Short mmCIF file of C-alpha atoms and ligand atoms in Angstrom, two decimals:
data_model
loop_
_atom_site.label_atom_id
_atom_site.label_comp_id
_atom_site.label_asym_id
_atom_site.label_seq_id
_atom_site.Cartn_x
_atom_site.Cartn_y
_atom_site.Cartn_z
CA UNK A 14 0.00 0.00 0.00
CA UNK A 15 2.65 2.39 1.15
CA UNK A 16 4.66 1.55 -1.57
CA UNK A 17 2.49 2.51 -4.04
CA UNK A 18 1.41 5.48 -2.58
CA UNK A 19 5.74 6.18 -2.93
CA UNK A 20 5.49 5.20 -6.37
CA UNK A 21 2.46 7.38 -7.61
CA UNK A 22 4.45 10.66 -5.47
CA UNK A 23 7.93 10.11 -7.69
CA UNK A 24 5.72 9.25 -11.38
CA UNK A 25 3.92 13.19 -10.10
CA UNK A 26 7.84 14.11 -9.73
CA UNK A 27 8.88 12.95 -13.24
CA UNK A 28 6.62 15.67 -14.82
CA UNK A 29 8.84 18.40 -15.98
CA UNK A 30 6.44 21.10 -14.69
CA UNK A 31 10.09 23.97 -14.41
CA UNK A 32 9.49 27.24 -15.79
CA UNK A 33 10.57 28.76 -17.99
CA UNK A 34 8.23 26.57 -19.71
CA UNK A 35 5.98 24.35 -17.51
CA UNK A 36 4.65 21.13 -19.70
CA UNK A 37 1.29 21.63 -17.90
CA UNK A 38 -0.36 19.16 -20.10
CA UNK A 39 1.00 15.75 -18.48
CA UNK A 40 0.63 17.18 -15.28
CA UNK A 41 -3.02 18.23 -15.60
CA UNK A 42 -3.83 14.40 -17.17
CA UNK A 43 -1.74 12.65 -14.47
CA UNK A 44 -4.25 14.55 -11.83
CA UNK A 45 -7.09 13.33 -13.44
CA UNK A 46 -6.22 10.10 -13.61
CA UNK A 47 -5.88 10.20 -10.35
CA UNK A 48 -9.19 11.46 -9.55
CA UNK A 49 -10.80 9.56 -11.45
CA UNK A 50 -9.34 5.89 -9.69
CA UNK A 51 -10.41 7.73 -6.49
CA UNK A 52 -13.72 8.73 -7.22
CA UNK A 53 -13.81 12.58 -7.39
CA UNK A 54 -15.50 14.84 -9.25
CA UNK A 55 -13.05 16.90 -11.70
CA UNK A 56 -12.98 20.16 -14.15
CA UNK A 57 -9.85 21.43 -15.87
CA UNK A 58 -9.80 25.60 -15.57
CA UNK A 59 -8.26 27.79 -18.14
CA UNK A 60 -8.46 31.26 -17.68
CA UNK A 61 -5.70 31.34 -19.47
CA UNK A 62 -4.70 29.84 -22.60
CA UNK A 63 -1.74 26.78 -21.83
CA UNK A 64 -2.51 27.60 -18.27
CA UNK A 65 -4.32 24.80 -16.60
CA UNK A 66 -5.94 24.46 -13.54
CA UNK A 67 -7.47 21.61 -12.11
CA UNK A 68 -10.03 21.25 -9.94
CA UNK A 69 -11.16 18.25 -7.84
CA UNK A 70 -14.59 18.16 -5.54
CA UNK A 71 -15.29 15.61 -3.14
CA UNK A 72 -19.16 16.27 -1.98
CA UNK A 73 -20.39 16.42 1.68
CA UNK A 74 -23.38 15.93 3.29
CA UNK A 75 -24.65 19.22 3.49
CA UNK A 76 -23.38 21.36 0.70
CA UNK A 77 -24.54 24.54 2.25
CA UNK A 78 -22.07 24.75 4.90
CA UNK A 79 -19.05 26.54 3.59
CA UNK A 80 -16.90 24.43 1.90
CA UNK A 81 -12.66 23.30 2.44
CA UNK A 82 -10.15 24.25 -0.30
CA UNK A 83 -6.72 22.41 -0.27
CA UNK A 84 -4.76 24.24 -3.04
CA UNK A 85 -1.36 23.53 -4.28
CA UNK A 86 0.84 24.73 -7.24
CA UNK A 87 1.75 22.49 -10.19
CA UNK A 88 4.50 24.05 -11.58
CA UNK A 89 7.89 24.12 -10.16
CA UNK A 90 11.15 26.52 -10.13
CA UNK A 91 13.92 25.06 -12.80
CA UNK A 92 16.92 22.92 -11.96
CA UNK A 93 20.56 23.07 -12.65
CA UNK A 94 20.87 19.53 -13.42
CA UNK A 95 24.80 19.77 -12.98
CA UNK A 96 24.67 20.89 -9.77
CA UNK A 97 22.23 18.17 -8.88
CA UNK A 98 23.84 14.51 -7.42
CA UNK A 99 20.89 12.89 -9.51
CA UNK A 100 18.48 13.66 -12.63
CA UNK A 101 15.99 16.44 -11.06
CA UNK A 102 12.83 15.09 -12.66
CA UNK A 103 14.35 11.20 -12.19
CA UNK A 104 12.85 11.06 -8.78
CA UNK A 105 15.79 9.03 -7.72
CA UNK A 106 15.08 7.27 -4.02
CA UNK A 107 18.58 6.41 -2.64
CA UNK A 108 19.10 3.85 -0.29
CA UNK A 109 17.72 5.85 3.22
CA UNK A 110 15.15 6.25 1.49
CA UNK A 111 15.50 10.35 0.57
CA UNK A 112 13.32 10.85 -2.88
CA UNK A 113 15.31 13.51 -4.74
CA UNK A 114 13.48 15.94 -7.08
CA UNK A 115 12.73 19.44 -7.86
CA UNK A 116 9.32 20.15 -6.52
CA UNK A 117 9.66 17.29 -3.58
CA UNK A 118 9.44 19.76 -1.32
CA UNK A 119 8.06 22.72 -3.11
CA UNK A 120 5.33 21.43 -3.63
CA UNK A 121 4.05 18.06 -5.14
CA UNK A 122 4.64 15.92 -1.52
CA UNK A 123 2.07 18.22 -0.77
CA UNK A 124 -0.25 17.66 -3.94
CA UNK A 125 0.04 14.12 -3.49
CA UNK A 126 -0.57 13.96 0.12
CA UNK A 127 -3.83 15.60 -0.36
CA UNK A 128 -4.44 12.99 -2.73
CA UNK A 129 -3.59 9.78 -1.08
CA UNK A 130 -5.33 11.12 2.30
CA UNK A 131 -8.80 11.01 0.43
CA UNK A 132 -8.10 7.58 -0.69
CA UNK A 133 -7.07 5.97 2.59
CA UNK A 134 -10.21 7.88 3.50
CA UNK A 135 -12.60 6.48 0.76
CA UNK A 136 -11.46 3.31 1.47
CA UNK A 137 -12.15 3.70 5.14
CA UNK A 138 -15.76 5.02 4.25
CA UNK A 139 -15.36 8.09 5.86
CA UNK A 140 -18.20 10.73 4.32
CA UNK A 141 -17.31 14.58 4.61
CA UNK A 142 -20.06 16.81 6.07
CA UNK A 143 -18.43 20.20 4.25
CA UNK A 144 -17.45 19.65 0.44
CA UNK A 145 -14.20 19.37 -0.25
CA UNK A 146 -12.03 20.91 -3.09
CA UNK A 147 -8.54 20.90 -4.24
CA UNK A 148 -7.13 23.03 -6.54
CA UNK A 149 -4.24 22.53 -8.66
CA UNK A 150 -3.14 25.90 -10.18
CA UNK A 151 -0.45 26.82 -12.30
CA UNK A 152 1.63 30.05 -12.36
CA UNK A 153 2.63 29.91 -8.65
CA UNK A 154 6.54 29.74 -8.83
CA UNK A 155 6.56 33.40 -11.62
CA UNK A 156 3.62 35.35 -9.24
CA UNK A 157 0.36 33.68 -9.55
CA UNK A 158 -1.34 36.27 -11.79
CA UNK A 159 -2.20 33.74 -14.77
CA UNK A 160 -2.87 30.94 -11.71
CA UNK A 161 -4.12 31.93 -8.26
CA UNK A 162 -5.36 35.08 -8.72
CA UNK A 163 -7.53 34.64 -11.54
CA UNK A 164 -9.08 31.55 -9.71
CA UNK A 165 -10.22 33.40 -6.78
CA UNK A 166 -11.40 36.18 -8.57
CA UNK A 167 -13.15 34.22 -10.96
CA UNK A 168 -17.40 33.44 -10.51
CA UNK A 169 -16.36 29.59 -10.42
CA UNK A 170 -14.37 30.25 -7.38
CA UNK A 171 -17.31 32.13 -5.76
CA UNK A 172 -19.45 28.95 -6.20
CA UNK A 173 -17.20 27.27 -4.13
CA UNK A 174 -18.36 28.59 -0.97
CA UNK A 175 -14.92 28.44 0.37
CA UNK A 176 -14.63 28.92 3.97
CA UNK A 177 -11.02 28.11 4.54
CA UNK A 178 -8.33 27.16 2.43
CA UNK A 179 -5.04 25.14 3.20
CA UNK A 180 -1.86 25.82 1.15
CA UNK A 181 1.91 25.00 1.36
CA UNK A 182 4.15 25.87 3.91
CA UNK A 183 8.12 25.05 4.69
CA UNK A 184 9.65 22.37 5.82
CA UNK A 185 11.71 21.93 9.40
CA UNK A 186 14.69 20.48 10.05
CA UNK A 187 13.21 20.06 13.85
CA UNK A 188 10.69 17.92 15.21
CA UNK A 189 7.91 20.18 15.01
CA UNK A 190 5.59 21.21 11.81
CA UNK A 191 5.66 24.77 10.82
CA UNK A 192 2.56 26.55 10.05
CA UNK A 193 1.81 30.23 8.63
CA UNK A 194 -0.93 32.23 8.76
CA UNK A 195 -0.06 35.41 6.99
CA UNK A 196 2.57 36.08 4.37
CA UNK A 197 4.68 39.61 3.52
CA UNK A 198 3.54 41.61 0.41
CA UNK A 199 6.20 41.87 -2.48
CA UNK A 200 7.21 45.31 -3.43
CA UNK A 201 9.92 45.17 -5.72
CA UNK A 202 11.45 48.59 -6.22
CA UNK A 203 14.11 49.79 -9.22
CA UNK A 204 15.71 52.62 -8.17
CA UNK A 205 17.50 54.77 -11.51
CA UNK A 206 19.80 57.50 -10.61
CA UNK A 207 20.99 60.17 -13.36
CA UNK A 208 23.91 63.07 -12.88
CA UNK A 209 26.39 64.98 -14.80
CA UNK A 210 29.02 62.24 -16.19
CA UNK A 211 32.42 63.68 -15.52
CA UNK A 212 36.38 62.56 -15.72
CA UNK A 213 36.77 59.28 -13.80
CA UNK A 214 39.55 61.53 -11.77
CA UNK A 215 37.14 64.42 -10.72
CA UNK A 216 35.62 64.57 -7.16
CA UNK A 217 31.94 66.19 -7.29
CA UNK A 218 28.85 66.14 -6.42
CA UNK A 219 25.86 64.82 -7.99
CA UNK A 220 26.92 61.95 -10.69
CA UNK A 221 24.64 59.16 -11.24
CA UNK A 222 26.73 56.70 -8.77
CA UNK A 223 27.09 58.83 -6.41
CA UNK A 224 22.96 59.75 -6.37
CA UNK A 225 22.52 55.92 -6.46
CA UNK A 226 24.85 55.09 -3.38
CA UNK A 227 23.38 57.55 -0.84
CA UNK A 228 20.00 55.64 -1.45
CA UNK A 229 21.93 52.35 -1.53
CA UNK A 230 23.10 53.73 2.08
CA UNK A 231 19.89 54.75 3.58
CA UNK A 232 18.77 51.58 2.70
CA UNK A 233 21.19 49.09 4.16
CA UNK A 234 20.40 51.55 7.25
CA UNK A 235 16.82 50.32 7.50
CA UNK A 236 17.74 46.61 6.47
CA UNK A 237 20.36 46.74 9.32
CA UNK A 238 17.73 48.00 11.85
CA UNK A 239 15.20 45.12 10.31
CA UNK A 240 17.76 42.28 10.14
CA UNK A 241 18.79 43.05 14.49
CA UNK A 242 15.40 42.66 15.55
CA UNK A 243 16.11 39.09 14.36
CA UNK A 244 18.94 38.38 14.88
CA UNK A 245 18.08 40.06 18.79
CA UNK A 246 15.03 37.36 18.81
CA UNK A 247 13.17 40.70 19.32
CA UNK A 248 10.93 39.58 16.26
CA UNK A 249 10.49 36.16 14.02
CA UNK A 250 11.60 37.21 10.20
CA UNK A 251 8.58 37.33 8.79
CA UNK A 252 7.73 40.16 11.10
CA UNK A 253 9.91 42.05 10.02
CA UNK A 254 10.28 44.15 6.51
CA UNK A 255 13.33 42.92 4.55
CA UNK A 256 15.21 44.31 1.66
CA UNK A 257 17.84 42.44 -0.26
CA UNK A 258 19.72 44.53 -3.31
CA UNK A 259 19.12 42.06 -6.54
CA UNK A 260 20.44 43.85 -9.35
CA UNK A 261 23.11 46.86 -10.12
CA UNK A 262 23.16 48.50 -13.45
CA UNK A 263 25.62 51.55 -15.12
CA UNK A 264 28.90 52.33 -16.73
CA UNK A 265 29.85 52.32 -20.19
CA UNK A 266 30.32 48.95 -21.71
CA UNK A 267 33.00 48.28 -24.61
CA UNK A 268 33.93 44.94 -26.20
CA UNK A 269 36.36 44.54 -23.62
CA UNK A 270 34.79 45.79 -20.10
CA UNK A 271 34.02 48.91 -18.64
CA UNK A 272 35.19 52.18 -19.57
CA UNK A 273 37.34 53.43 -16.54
CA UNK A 274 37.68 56.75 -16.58
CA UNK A 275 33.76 58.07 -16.97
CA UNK A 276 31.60 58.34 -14.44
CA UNK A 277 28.48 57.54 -16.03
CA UNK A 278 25.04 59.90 -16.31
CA UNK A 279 22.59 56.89 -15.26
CA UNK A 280 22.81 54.36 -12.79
CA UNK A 281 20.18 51.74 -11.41
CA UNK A 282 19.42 49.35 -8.73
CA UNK A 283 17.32 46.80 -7.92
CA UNK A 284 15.19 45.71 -4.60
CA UNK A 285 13.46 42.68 -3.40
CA UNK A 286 11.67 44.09 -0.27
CA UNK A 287 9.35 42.32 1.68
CA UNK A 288 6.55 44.18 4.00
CA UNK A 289 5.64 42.65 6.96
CA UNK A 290 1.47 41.92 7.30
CA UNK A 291 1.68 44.89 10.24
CA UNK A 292 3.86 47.01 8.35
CA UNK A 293 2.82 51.15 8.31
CA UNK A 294 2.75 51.08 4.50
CA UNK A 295 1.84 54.36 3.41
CA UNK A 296 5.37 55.72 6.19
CA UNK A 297 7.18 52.81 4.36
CA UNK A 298 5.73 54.88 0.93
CA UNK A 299 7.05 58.09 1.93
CA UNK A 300 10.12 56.79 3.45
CA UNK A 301 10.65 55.41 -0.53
CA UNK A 302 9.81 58.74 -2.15
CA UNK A 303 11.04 61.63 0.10
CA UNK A 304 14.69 59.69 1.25
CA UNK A 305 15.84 56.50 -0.76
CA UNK A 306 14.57 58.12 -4.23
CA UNK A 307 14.17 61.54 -4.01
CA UNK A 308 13.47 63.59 -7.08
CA UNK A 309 15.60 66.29 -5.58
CA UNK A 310 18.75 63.93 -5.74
CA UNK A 311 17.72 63.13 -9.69
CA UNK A 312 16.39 59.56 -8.69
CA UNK A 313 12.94 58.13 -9.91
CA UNK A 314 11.38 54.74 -8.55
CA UNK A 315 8.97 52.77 -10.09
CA UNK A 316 7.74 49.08 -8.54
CA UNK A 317 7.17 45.95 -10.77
CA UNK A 318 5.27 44.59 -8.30
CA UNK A 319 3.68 46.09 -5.16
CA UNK A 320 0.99 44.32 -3.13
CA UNK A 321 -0.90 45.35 -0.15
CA UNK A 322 -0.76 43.99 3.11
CA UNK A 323 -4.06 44.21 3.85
CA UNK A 324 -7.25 42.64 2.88
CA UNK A 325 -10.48 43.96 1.18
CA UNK A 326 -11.65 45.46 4.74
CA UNK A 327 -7.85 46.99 5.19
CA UNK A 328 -7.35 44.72 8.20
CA UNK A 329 -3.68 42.83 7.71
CA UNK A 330 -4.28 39.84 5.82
CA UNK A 331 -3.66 37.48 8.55
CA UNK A 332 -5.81 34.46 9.48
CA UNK A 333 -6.12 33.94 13.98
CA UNK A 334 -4.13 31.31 14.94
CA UNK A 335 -5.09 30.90 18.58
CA UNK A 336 -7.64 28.91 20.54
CA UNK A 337 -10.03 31.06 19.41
CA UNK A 338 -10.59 29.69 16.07
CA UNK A 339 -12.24 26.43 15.14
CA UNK A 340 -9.35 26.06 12.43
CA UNK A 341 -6.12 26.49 14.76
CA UNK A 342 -7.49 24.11 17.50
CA UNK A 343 -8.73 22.25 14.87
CA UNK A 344 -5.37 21.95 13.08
CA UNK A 345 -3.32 21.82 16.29
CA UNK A 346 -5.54 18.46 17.69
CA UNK A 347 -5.40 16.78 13.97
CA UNK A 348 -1.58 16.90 14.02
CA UNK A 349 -1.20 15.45 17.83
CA UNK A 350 -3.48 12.44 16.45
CA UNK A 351 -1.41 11.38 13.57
CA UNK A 352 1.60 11.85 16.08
CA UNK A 353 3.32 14.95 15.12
CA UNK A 354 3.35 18.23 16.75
CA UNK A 355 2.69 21.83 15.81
CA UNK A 356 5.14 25.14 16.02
CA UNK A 357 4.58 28.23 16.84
CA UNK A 358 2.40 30.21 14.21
CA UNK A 359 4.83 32.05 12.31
CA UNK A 360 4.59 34.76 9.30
CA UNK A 361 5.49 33.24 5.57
CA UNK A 362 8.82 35.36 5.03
CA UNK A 363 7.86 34.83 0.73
CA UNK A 364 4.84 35.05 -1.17
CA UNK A 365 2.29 31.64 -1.62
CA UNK A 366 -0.85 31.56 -3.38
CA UNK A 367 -2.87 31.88 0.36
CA UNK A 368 -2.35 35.49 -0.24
CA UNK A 369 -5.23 35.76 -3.26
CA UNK A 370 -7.25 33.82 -0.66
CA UNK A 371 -6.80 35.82 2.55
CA UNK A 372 -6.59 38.99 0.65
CA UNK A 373 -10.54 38.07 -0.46
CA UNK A 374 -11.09 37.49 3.44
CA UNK A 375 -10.92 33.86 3.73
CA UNK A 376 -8.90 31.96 6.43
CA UNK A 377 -5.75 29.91 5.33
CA UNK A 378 -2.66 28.50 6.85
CA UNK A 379 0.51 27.40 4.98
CA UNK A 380 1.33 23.94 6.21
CA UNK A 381 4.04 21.55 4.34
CA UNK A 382 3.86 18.33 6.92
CA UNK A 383 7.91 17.97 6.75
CA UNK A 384 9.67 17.37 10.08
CA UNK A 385 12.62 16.62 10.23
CA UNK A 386 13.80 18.23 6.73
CA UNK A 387 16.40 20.14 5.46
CA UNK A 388 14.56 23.16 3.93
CA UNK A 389 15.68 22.97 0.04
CA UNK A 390 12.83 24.68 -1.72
CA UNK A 391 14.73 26.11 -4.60
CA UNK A 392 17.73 24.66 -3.46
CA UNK A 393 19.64 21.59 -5.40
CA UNK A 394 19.42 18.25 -4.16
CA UNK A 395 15.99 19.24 -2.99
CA UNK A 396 14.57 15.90 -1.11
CA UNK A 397 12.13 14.06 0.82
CA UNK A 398 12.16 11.66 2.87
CA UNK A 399 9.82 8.69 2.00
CA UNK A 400 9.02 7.98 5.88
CA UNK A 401 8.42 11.89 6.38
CA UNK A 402 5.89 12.05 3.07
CA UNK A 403 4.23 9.05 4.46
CA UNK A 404 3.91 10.56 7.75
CA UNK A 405 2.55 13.51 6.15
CA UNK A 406 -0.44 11.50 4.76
CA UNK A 407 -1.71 10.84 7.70
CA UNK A 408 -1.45 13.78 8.91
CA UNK A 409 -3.75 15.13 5.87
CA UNK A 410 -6.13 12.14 7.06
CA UNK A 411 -6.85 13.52 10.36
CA UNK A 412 -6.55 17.12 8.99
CA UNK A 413 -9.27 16.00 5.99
CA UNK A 414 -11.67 14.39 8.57
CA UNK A 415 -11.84 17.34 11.13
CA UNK A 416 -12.10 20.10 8.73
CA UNK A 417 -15.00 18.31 6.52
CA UNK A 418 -16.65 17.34 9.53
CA UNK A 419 -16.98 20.70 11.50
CA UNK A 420 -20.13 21.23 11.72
CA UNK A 421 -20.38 25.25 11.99
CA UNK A 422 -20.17 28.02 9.78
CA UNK A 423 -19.19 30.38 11.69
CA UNK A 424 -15.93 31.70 9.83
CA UNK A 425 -16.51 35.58 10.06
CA UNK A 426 -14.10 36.20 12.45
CA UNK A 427 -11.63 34.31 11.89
CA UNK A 428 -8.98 37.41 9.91
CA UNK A 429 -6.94 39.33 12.72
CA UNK A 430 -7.62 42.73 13.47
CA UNK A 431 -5.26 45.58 13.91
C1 LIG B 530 5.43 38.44 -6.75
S1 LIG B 530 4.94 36.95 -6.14
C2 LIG B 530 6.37 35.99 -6.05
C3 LIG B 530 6.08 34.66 -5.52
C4 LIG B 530 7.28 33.90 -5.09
N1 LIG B 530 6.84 32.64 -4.53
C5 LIG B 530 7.71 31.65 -4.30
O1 LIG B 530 8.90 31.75 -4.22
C6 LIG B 530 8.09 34.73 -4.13
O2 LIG B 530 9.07 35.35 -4.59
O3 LIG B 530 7.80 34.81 -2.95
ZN1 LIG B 531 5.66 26.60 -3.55
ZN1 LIG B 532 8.55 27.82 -4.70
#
C-alpha cells in the first residue's frame, strides 16, 4: 500500500512542470487520472490559454455549509541539473530512502498527500459533512497572476463557498511542523539614478553613482535595523520588513569591459523588499519617495510589483491562529493524532498563493507536513524523505476528517484585526 502510494508521489515528480516553460499538459492528465481511480468529481480551468488548472470536488453531506479548499501549485522553479547529485525530474530514491526531485518539497509531496489522504479515507468510508475541493493551479513559482489570482477572482471560485483554504508551507529540520498564517507583500522597487558624467579623476557632487549610493546607504540603514530585531530574537523574520539589493546596473560597456575613466550619467538598482502583514505602508511609501529616491537627488522609482498587506476590509491579511478559532485548534488536535506536533504560528517570510485567498477574506494557513527536513525549496538536491511524506499523509487524514466534519459556519471572524 505504502509503496504505491511512494510510487504514484515520484511518477507526479517525473513531470517536468520547471518554468521557464511548464509542460502543464502531463501534469493536468496525471491529476485526473488520479481522480478519477479515487472517485472525485473533476474540471480542468483555463483562464488562461496553456494555463491549466485543475479542480477536484469531493461532496459532503450538506453542501450549504461553507466548503474546504486544499490548493497547491503544479509548476515548479527550474533545476541546474549539474549541480544536482541525480536527474531532477528522475525522482531518484537512494538507499535511506531520501526521494530527490525538484518540486519534492516545493510542492508536489504536498499535492500528493492531499491525494492519497482522500483515498485511505474512501477506502475507510469516511463521508465529509463540508465539500471538499482541491485546486491545482499553475503560475505559482513566476507570481500567480495567470494561476491563483484569476481563480479566486473568478465566478467559479465564488461557487465554491470556500470557507477556509489550506496551502503549502516550509519544511523543518526540527521535530515540530511549521505553520503560517499570513505572508509579507512583495514590493519590488528599481531605483535609476541620473547626474552629470564627468572625468573618472574628478571629485563632485551629484553623478549618477554617487545619487545611487546615498539611497543604496539609507537603505542598508533600515535593512540593518530590520535584520537586528532578528537576529536580537526581538521579532520572528517574517515580522519584520526585509530588503535584499538584486540587481546593479551603469557604466559604459565596450567589447572589452568597462570604460574606466567616466563616471556615467545613469545608474540603477534593484530591490526585493518584503513588507511585513503589520507594516505602516503608506510611512514605508514616503520613506521610498522623500529619502531613498528623491526627485531632488535626480532619482525616480517605479515598482514591478507592489501588493498590499491588507485585505479587502484593510485589516492585515492574517488568518487567527489561537484557541479562538475552530481552524487552529482544529489543526493543532489533527496533528497530535497522527503523532506529530505543531510550532509556533509564524509569518510566511515569501509570497504563496494563500495570499489571493486571505486577501478576499478567507482563512488559510501554509502547512508543508515535513519534520525533520532540510529546507531545500529552490535549493539543489531538494529531497524528501519517504518515511516523512508518508507521515505527512496521515497527517492530511486527520486534517481532511476534522475540517470536513466541523459542523459550523461560523468563519466571520476568523482574519486578525489591527
Ligand atoms: C510576486 S509573487 C512571487 C512569488 C514567489 N513565490 C515563491 O517563491 C516569491 O518570490 O515569494
Ligand atoms: Zn511553492
Ligand atoms: Zn517555490
Amino acid at each position: 500500500k505504502e509503496v504505491e502510494a511512494v510510487g504514484r508521489f515520484r511518477d507526479y515528480l517525473n513531470i517536468n512542470t520547471a518554468h521557464p516553460l511548464p509542460d502543464y499538459k502531463p501534469a493536468v492528465e496525471f491529476l485526473l487520472a488520479q481522480a478519477s481511480e479515487i472517485g472525485l468529481d473533476s474540471q480542468v480551468l483555463e483562464f488562461v490559454e496553456g494555463k491549466p488548472l485543475v479542480l477536484l470536488t469531493w461532496t459532503g453531506k450538506d453542501s450549504s455549509i461553507p466548503s474546504i479548499l486544499l490548493n497547491s501549485h503544479m509548476d515548479v522553479v527550474p533545476a541546474e541539473r549539474e549541480k544536482w547529485l541525480h536527474e531532477p525530474f528522475a525522482a531518484v530514491q537512494d538507499a535511506d530512502g531520501n526521494i530527490f526531485a525538484r518540486g519534492s518539497q516545493d510542492m508536489k509531496c504536498v499535492s500528493m498527500q492531499y491525494l492519497e489522504a482522500i483515498r485511505n479515507l474512501k477506502s475507510k468510508n469516511f463521508q465529509p459533512l463540508r465539500n471538499l475541493h482541491l485546486s491545482f493551479v499553475p503560475e505559482e513559482e513566476v507570481g500567480g497572476d495567470d494561476g491563483a489570482a484569476k481563480f479566486v477572482s473568478s465566478p467559479e471560485f465564488q461557487k465554491l463557498n470556500v470557507g477556509f483554504n489550506l496551502d503549502e508551507g516550509l519544511a523543518s529540520p526540527g521535530s515540530t511542523y511549521r505553520v503560517f498564517n499570513g505572508e509579507r507583500s512583495p514590493w519590488w522597487l528599481k531605483i535609476k539614478a541620473t547626474g552629470a558624467p564627468g572625468h573618472g579623476s574628478k571629485l563632485y557632487d551629484g553623478s549618477a553613482f554617487q545619487n545611487l549610493l546615498q539611497s543604496i546607504k539609507l537603505i542598508n540603514k533600515f535593512r540593518e535595523e530590520q535584520f537586528n530585531l532578528v537576529k536580537s530574537g526581538a521579532k520572528a523574520e517574517g515580522e519584520v520588513t526585509s530588503v535584499n539589493g538584486v540587481y546593479l546596473k551603469a557604466g559604459t560597456p565596450t567589447p572589452t569591459g568597462f570604460v574606466m575613466n567616466l563616471q556615467p550619467s545613469e545608474a540603477e538598482a534593484g530591490f526585493d523588499i518584503r513588507v511585513a502583514p503589520w507594516e505602516d505602508v503608506n510611512e514605508l511609501q514616503r520613506v521610498i519617495h522623500e529619502e531613498w529616491a528623491p526627485a531632488s537627488r535626480n532619482l525616480t522609482y517605479a515598482f514591478s510589483q507592489k501588493e498590499n498587506p491588507r485585505d479587502k476590509d484593510g485589516r492585515p491579511a492574517v488568518t487567527v491562529a489561537d484557541d479562538s478559532s475552530p481552524w487552529w485548534t482544529l489543526l493543532k488536535e489533527a496533528v497530535v493524532k497522527a503523532g506529530g506536533e505543531l510550532g509556533k504560528v509564524e509569518i510566511f517570510p515569501a509570497a504563496t498563493d494563500c495570499r489571493f485567498v486571505r486577501h478576499a477574506g478567507i482563512p488559510g494557513f501554509g502547512f508543508s507536513p515535513m519534520a525533520n527536513t532540510p529546507i531545500l525549496l529552490h535549493d539543489h538536491n531538494e529531497f524528501l524523505n519517504e518515511r516523512e511524506y508518508l507521515k505527512g499523509i496521515r497527517v492530511y487524514e486527520e486534517i481532511i476528517k476534522a475540517y470536513t466534519s466541523h459542523p459550523e459556519s461560523g468563519d466571520t471572524e476568523t482574519m486578525a484585526e489591527l
